Coordinates of C-alpha atoms in Angstrom, one line a residue:
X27 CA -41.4 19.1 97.1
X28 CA -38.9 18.3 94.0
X29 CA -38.0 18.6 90.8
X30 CA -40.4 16.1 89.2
X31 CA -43.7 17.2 91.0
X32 CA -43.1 20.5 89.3
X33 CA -41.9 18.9 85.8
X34 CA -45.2 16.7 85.8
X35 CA -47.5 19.4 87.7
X36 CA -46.5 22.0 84.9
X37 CA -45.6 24.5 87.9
X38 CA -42.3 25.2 86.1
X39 CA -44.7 26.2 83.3
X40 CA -47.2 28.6 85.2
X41 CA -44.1 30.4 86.6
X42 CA -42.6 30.9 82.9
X43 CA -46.7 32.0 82.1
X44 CA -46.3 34.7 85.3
X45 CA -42.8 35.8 84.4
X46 CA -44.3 37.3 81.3
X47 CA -46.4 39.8 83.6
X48 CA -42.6 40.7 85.3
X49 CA -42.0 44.8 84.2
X50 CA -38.3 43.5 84.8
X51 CA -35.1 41.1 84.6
X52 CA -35.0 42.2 88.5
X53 CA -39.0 40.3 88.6
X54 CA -38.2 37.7 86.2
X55 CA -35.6 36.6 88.8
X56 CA -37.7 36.7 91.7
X57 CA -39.9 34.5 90.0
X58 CA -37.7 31.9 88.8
X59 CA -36.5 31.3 92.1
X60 CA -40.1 31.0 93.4
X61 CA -41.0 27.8 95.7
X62 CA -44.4 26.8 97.3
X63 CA -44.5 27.4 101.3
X64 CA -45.6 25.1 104.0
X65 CA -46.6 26.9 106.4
X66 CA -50.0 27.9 106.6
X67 CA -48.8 32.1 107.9
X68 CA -46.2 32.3 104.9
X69 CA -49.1 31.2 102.6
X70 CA -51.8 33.3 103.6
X71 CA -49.1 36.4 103.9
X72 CA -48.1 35.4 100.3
X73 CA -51.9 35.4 99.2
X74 CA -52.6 38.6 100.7
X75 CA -50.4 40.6 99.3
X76 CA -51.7 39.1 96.2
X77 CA -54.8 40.0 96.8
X78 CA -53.9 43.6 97.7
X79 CA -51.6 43.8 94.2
X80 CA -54.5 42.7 92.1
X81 CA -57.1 45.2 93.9
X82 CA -54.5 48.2 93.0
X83 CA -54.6 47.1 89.5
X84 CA -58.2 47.0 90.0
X85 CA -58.2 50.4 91.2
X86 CA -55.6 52.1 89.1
X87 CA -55.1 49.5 85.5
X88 CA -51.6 49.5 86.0
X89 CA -48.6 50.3 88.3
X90 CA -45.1 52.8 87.9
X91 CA -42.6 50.6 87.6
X92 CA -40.4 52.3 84.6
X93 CA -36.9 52.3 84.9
X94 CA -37.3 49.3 87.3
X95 CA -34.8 47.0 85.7
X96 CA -32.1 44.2 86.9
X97 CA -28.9 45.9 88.5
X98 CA -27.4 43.1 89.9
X99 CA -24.4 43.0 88.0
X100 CA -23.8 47.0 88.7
X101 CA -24.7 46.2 92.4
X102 CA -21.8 43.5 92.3
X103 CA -19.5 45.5 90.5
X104 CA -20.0 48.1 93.0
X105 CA -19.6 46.2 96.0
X106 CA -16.5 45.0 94.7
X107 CA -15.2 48.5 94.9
X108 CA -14.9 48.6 90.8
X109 CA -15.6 52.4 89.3
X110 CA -18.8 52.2 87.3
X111 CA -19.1 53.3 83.7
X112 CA -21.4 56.0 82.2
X113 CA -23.9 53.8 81.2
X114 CA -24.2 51.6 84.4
X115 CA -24.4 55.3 86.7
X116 CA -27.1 56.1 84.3
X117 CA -29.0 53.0 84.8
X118 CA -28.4 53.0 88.2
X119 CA -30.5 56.4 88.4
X120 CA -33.3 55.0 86.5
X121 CA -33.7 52.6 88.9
X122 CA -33.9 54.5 91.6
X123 CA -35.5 57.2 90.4
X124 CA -38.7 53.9 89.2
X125 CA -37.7 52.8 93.3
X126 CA -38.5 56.3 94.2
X127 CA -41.6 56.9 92.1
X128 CA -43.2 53.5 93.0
X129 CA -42.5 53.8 96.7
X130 CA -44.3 57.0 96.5
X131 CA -47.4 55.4 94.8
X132 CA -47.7 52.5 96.7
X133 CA -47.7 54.6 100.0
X134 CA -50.4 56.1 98.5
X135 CA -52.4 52.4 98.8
X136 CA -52.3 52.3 102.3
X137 CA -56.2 51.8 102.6
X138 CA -56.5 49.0 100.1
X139 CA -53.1 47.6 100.5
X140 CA -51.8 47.9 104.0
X141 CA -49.5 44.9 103.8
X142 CA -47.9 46.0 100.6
X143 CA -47.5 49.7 102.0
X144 CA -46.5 48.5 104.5
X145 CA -42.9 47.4 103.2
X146 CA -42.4 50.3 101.4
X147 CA -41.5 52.2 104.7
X148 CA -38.6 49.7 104.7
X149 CA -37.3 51.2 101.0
X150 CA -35.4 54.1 100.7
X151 CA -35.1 57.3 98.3
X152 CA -32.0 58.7 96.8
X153 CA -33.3 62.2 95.0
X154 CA -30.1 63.9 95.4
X155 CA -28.0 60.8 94.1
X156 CA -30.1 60.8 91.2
X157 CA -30.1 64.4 90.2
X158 CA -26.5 64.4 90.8
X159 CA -26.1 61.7 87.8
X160 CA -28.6 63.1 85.4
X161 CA -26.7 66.1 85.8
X162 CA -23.5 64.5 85.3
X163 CA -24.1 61.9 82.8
X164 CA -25.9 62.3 79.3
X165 CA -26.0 59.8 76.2
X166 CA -24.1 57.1 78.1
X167 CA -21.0 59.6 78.6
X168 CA -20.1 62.4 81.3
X169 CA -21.3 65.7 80.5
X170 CA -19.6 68.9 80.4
X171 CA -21.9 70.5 82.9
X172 CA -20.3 67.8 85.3
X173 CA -17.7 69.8 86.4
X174 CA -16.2 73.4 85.6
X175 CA -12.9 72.0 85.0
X176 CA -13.9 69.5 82.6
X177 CA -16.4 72.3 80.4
X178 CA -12.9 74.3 80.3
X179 CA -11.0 71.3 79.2
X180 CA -13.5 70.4 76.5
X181 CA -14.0 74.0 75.5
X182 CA -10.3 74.3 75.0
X183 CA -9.8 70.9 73.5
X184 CA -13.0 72.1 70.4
X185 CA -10.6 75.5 70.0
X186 CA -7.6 73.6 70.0
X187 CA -9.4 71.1 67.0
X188 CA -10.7 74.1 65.3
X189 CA -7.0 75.3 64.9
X190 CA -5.7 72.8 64.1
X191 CA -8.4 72.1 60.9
X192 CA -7.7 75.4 60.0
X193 CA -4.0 75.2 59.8
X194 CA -4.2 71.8 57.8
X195 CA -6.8 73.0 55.1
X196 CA -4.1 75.9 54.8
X197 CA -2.1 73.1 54.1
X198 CA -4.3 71.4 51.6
X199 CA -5.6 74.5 49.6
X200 CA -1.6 75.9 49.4
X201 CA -0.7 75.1 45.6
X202 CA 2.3 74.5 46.5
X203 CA 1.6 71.6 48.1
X204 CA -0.8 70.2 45.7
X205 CA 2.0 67.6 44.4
X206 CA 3.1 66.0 47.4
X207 CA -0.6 65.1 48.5
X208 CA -1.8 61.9 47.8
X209 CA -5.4 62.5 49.2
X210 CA -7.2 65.4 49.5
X211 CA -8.4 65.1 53.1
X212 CA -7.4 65.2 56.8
X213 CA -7.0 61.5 58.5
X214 CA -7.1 60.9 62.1
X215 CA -4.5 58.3 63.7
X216 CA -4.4 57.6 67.0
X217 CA -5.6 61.0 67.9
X218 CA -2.9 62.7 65.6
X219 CA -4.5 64.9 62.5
X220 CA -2.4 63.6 59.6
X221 CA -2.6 64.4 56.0
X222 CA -1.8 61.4 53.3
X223 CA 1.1 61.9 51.4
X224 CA 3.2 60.6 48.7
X225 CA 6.1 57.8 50.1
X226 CA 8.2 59.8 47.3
X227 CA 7.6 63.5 48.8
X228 CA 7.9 62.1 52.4
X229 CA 10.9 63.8 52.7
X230 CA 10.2 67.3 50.8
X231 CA 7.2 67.9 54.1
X232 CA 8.2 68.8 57.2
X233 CA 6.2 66.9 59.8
X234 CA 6.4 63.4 61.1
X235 CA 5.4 60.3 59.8
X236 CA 2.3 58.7 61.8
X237 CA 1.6 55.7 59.6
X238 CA 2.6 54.3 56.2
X239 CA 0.1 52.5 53.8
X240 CA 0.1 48.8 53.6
X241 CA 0.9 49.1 49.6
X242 CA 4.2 51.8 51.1
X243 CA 2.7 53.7 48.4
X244 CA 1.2 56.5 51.1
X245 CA 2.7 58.0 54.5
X246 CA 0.7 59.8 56.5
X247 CA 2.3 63.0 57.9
X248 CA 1.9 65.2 61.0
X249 CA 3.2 68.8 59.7
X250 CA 5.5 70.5 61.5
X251 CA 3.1 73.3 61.6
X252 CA 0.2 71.7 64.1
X253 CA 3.3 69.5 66.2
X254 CA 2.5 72.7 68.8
X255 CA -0.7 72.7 68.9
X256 CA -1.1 68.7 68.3
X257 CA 0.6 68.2 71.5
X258 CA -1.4 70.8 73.7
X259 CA -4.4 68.8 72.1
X260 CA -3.1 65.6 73.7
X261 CA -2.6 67.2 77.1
X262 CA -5.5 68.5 76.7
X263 CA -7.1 65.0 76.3
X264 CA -5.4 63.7 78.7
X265 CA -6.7 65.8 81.7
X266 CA -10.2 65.3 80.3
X267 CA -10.1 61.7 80.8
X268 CA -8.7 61.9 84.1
X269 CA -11.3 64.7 85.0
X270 CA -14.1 61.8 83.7
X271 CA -12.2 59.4 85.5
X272 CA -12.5 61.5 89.0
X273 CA -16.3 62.5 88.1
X274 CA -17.2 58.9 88.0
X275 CA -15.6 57.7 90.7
X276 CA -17.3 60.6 93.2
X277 CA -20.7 59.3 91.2
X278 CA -19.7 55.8 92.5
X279 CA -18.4 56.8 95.7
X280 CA -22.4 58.3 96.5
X281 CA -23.6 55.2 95.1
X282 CA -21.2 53.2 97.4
X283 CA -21.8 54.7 100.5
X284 CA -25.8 54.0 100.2
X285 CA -24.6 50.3 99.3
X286 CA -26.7 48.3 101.8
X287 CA -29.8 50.6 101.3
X288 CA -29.7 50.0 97.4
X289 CA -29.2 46.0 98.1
X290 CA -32.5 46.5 99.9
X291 CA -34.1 48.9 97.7
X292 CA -33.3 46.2 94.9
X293 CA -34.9 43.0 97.2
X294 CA -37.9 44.8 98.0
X295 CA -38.4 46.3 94.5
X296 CA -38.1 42.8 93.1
X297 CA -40.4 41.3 95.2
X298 CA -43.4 44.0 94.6
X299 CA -42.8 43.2 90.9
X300 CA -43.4 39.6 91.4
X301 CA -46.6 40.3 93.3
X302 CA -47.6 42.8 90.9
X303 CA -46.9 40.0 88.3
X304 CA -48.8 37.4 89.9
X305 CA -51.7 39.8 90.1
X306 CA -51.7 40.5 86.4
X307 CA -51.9 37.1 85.8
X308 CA -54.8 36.5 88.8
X309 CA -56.5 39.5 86.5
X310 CA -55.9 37.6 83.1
X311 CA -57.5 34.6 84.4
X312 CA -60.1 35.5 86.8
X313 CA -58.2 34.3 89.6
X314 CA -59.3 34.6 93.4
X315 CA -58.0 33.8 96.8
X316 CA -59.0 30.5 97.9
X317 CA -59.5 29.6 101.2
X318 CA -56.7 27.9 103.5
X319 CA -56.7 24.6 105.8
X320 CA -53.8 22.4 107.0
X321 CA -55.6 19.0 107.9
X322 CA -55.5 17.8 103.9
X323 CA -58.8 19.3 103.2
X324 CA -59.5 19.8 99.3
X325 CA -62.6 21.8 97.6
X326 CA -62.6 22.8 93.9
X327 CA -65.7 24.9 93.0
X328 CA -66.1 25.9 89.2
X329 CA -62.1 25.2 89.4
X330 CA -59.7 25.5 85.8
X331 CA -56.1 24.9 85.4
X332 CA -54.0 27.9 85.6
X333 CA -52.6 27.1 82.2
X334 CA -55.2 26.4 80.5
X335 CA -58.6 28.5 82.1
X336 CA -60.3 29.4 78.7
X337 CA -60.2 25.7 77.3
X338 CA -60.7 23.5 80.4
X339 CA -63.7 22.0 82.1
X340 CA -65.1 23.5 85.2
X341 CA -64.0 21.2 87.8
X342 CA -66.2 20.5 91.0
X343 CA -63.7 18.3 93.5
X344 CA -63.5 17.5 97.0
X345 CA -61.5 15.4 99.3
X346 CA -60.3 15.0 102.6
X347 CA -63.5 15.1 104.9
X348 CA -65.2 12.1 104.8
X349 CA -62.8 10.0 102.5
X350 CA -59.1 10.5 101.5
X351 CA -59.2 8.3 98.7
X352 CA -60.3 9.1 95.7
X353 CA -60.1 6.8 92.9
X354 CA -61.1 8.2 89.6
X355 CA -62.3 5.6 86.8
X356 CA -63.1 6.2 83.3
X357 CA -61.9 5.9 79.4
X358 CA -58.9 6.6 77.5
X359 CA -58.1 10.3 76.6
X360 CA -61.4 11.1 78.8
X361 CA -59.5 13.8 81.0
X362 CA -58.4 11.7 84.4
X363 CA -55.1 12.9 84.2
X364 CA -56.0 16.1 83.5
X365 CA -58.0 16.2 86.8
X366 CA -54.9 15.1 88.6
X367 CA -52.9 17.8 87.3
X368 CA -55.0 20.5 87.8
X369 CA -55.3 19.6 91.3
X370 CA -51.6 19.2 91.8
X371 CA -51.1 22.5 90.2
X372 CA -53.7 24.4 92.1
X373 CA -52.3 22.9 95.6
X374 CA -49.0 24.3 93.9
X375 CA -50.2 28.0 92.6
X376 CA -51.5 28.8 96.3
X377 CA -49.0 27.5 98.3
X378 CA -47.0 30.0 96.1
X379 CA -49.4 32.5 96.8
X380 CA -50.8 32.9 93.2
X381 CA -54.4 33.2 92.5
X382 CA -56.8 30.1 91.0
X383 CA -59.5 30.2 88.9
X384 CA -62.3 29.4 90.7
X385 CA -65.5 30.5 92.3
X386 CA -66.4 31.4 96.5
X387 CA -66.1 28.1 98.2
X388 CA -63.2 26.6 97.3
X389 CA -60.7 25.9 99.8
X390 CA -56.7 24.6 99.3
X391 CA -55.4 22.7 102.1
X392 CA -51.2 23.2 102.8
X393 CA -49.4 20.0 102.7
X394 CA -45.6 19.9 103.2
X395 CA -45.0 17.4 99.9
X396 CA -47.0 16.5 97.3
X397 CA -45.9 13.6 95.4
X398 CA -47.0 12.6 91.8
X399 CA -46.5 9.3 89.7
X400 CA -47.6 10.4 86.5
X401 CA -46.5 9.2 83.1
X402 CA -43.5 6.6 81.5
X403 CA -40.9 6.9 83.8
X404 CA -39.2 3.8 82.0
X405 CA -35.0 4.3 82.8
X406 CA -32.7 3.5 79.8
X407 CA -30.2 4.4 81.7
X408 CA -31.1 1.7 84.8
X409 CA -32.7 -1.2 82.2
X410 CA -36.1 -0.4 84.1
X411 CA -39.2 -1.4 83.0
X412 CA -41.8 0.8 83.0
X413 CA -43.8 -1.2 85.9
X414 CA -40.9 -1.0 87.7
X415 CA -39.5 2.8 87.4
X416 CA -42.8 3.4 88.9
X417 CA -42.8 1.0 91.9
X418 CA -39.3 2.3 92.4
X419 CA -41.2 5.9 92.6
X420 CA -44.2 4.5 94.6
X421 CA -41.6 3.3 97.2
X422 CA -39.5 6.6 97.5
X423 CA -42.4 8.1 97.7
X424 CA -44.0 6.0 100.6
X425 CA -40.5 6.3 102.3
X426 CA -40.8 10.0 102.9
X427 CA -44.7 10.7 103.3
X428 CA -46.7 11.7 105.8
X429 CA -50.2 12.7 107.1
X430 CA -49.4 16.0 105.8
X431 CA -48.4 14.6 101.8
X432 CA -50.9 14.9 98.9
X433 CA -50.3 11.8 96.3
X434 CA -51.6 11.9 92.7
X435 CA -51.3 8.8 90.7
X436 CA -52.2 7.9 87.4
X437 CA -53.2 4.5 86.6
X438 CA -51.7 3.1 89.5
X439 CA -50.4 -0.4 89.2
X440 CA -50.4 -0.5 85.5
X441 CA -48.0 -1.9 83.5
X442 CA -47.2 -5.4 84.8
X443 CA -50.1 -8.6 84.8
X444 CA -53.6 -7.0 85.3
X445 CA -54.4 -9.5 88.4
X446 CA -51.3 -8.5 90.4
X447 CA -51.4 -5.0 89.7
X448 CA -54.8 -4.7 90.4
X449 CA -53.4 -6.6 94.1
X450 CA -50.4 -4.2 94.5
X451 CA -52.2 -1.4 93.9
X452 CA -54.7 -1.7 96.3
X453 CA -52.4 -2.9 99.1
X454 CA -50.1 0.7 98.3
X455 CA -53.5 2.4 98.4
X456 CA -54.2 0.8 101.8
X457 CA -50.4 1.4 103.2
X458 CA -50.9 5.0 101.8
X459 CA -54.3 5.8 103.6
X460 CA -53.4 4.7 106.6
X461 CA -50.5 6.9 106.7
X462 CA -52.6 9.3 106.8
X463 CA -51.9 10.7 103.0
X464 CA -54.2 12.5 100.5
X465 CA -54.7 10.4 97.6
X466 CA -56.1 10.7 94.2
X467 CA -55.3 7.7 91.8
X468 CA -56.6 7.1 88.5
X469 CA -57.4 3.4 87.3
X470 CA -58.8 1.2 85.0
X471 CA -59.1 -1.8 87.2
X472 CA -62.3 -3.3 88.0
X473 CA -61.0 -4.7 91.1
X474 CA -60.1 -1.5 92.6
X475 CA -62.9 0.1 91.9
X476 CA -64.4 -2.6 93.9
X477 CA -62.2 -2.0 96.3
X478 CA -62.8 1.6 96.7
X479 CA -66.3 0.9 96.8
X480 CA -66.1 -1.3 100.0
X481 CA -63.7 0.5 101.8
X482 CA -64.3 3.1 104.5
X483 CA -62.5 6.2 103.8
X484 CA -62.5 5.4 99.8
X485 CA -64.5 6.9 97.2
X486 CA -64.7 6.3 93.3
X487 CA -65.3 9.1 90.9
X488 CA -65.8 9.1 87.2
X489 CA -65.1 11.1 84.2
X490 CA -68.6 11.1 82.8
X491 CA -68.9 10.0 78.7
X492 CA -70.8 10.7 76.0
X493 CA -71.4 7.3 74.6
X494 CA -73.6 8.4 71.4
X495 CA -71.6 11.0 70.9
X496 CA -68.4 8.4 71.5
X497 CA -67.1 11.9 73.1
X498 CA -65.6 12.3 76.6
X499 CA -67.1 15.4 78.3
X500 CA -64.2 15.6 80.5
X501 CA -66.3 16.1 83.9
X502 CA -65.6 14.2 86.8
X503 CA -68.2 12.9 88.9
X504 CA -67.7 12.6 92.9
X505 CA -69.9 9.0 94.1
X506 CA -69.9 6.9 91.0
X507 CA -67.6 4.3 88.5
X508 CA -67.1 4.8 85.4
X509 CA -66.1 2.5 82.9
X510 CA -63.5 2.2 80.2
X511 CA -66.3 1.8 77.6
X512 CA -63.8 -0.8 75.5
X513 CA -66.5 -2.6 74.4
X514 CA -68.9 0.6 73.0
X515 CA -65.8 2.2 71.6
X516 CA -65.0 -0.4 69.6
X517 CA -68.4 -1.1 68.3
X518 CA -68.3 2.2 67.1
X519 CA -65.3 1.9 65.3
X520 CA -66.6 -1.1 63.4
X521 CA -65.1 -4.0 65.2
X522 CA -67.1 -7.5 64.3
X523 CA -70.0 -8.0 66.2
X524 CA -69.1 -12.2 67.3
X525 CA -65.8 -10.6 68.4
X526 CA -67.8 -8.2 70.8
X527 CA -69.8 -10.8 72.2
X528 CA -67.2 -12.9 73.1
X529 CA -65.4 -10.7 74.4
X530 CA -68.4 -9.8 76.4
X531 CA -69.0 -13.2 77.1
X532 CA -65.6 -13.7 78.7
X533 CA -66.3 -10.6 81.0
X534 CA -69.5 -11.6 81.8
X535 CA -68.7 -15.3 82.6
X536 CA -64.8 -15.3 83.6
X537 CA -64.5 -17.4 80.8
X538 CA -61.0 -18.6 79.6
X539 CA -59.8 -18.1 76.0
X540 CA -60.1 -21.9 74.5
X541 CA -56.6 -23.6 73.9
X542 CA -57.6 -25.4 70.7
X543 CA -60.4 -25.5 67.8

């Protein structure tokens, strides 16, 4: 697989459509990093446990996962031996408490879900390290029921405060003092209860000067009378934060010790939210669990892209028994492409183990790449034409398939003189098939419809065409050619009749355009 098979398959796309089903970052991640499998056990595994998500939603509506959010940065900053903060212990307990709430429920599934269940065994629960923060921590900050010594240090630091207000409004209601005070309230600075003063008076109050006014016009004075009790405050303080400081580094200790059970906890807890996610979105859309082959085998039954399920046209496909090489004709804007990329991206939603929409009978086959030429691949950059950005993708991609490759290529050969890209095109066809590929190509090219026709192991298809209508219906048609319908269109749209006929003539006859008049 690479980059550009997802870009032009829109599988980037579905998994940004699935991450929107994630109840976390921690699922969001998972997701992200999500790849198709190639082997055929991985696949069905991945599908299964799909399958067993989407019948617990059935069952149930929805799933616990509250509190179940992305702790990797804590997790790193604990494994790096750093003390956590309030806030991170605090999250740290959600999450386990969701881990321990969801383990419980999903052990509960074990008759609808054993596979699922089944991993929850391998999680672990942490009760007494989550009490033991709840306890300790409130409002993002360590509480005072954390430790005796810090509710006596806190009790004594509000008694110490109280005093110290008192003494100060004293201060500011004593007549005597009315005169020197420049403001009529206490100011905090730096932790030191000050009360604004005249520069003049500075001298006339007993106390020391915290802080003077950026116009020198007020100093801000500690009185003499609160020095005492100002500086039992600060020890006071002091011994609080390093009581904190010791209650969050026992929290993180705890936390620390369990360190390779949490990095677990936080794998597996990641992973069920990606299920879970993918079986919201299998539930959105109606999905199902197609069934599996590995020898290129491809059935579509009632089949809609992933992206677009409520829009699309039902799409009836199949490929890889008696032909594998489909060659889909038809007009402009009638939906070919379209065909290609929902097959590409159905190939790519179940070897990821996400759900299709689609009805009993369909069946994926696992290839190990699937390869798409899709679109103007034309390289400023490298002066490449557009014919030949895609022969330079035609030829990597002929370099590295196999029998085990799906290949999806629209309007192969265009792009260069109609006569030798008819030629190439059915010589890359022929190089591809008897590698032993899957191919679907689109084409408007007479002569490789003809081809297709004559050749064991080809078939044509069409997008059928509504040509009263002048309206594509967007259905493909397995056994038939379709045509381009130039010629109709352009009657439609007025062009002059002589000019039709001759043009029809030329088709008709092979004639050549005259050189004079």
């Amino acid at each position: 697989m690479n980059e550009a098979t997802f870009d032009k398959m829109q599988y980037n796309e579905l998994k940004e459509e699935i991450q929107t089903y994630a109840a976390s970052g921690l699922g969001k991640q998972f997701i992200s990093q999500m790849q198709p499998a190639t082997m055929m056990t991985v696949v069905k595994r991945q599908l299964k446990e799909t399958s067993e998500a989407r019948m617990i939603l059935d069952e149930e509506g929805s799933v616990p996962l509250a509190g179940i959010s992305n702790v990797g940065r804590i997790m790193e900053n604990l494994s790096k031996g750093f003390n956590l903060d309030p806030s991170d212990l605090y999250q740290m307990a959600e999450f386990l408490r969701g881990c321990r709430r969801f383990r419980q429920f999903i052990l509960g599934k074990e008759q609808i879900a054993p596979e699922l269940s089944a991993y929850a065994h391998r999680m672990s629960s942490f009760a007494e390290i989550e009490d033991r923060i709840y306890m300790s921590i409130q409002n993002n900050r360590v509480d005072s029921g954390a430790s005796r010594t810090l509710r006596r240090l806190r009790n004594s630091i509000e008694s110490l405060e109280n005093k110290i207000r008192a003494r100060l409004g004293s201060f500011l209601n004593n007549s005597s003092n009315q005169k020197y005070i420049q403001e009529f309230f206490v100011s905090n600075k730096d932790g030191r209860y000050t009360i604004p003063i005249k520069a003049a008076y500075k001298n006339q109050i007993a106390g020391s000067v915290v802080e003077v006014s950026s116009k020198k016009a007020t100093v801000f004075i500690e009185p003499e009378a609160i020095a005492k009790l100002s500086q039992e405050l600060s020890i006071a303080k002091t011994e609080e934060t390093m009581e904190e400081y010791q209650i969050l580094s026992e929290l993180t200790e705890l936390l620390y010790k369990q360190l390779e059970p949490l990095q677990l906890n936080t794998e597996w807890i990641g992973k069920y939210d990606m299920v879970f996610a993918k079986a919201k979105f299998s539930r959105a859309i109606g999905g199902m669990e197609p069934l599996l082959n590995e020898h290129g085998y491809i059935k579509l039954v009632n089949c809609r892209h992933p992206l677009h399920v409520k829009q699309a046209v039902p799409l009836h496909f199949e490929i890889g028994s008696n032909y594998r090489s489909l060659i889909i004709t038809g007009p402009n804007a009638g939906g070919k492409t379209f065909v290609l990329k929902t097959i590409g991206l159905v190939t790519l939603a179940t070897m990821s183990g996400i759900h299709i929409a689609a009805e009993e009978g369909t069946e994926i086959s696992i290839f190990q790449q699937i390869f798409v030429d899709i679109g103007d691949n034309q390289s400023i950059e490298n002066a490449l034409s557009t014919f030949s950005s895609h022969i330079k993708n035609l030829t990597e991609i002929m370099n590295t398939s196999n029998e085990k490759t799906l290949l999806l290529f629209d309007e192969i050969g265009s792009g260069t003189e109609p006569n030798e890209g008819a030629a190439l095109a059915i010589a890359i066809l022929e190089e591809f098939y008897e590698m032993g590929c899957i191919t679907v190509a689109t084409t408007h090219y007479g002569e490789i419809k003809r081809f297709s026709e004559a050749q064991s192991g080809f078939m044509n298809a069409a997008m059928q065409f509504n040509q009263e209508m002048l309206e594509p219906l967007y259905k493909l048609v397995i056994g038939r050619s379709g045509d381009s319908n130039a010629l109709w269109i352009s009657r439609k749209m007025k062009m002059r009749e002589r000019v039709l006929q001759r043009a029809q003539a030329y088709m008709v006859n092979k004639k050549t355009f005259p050189s004079d008049r």
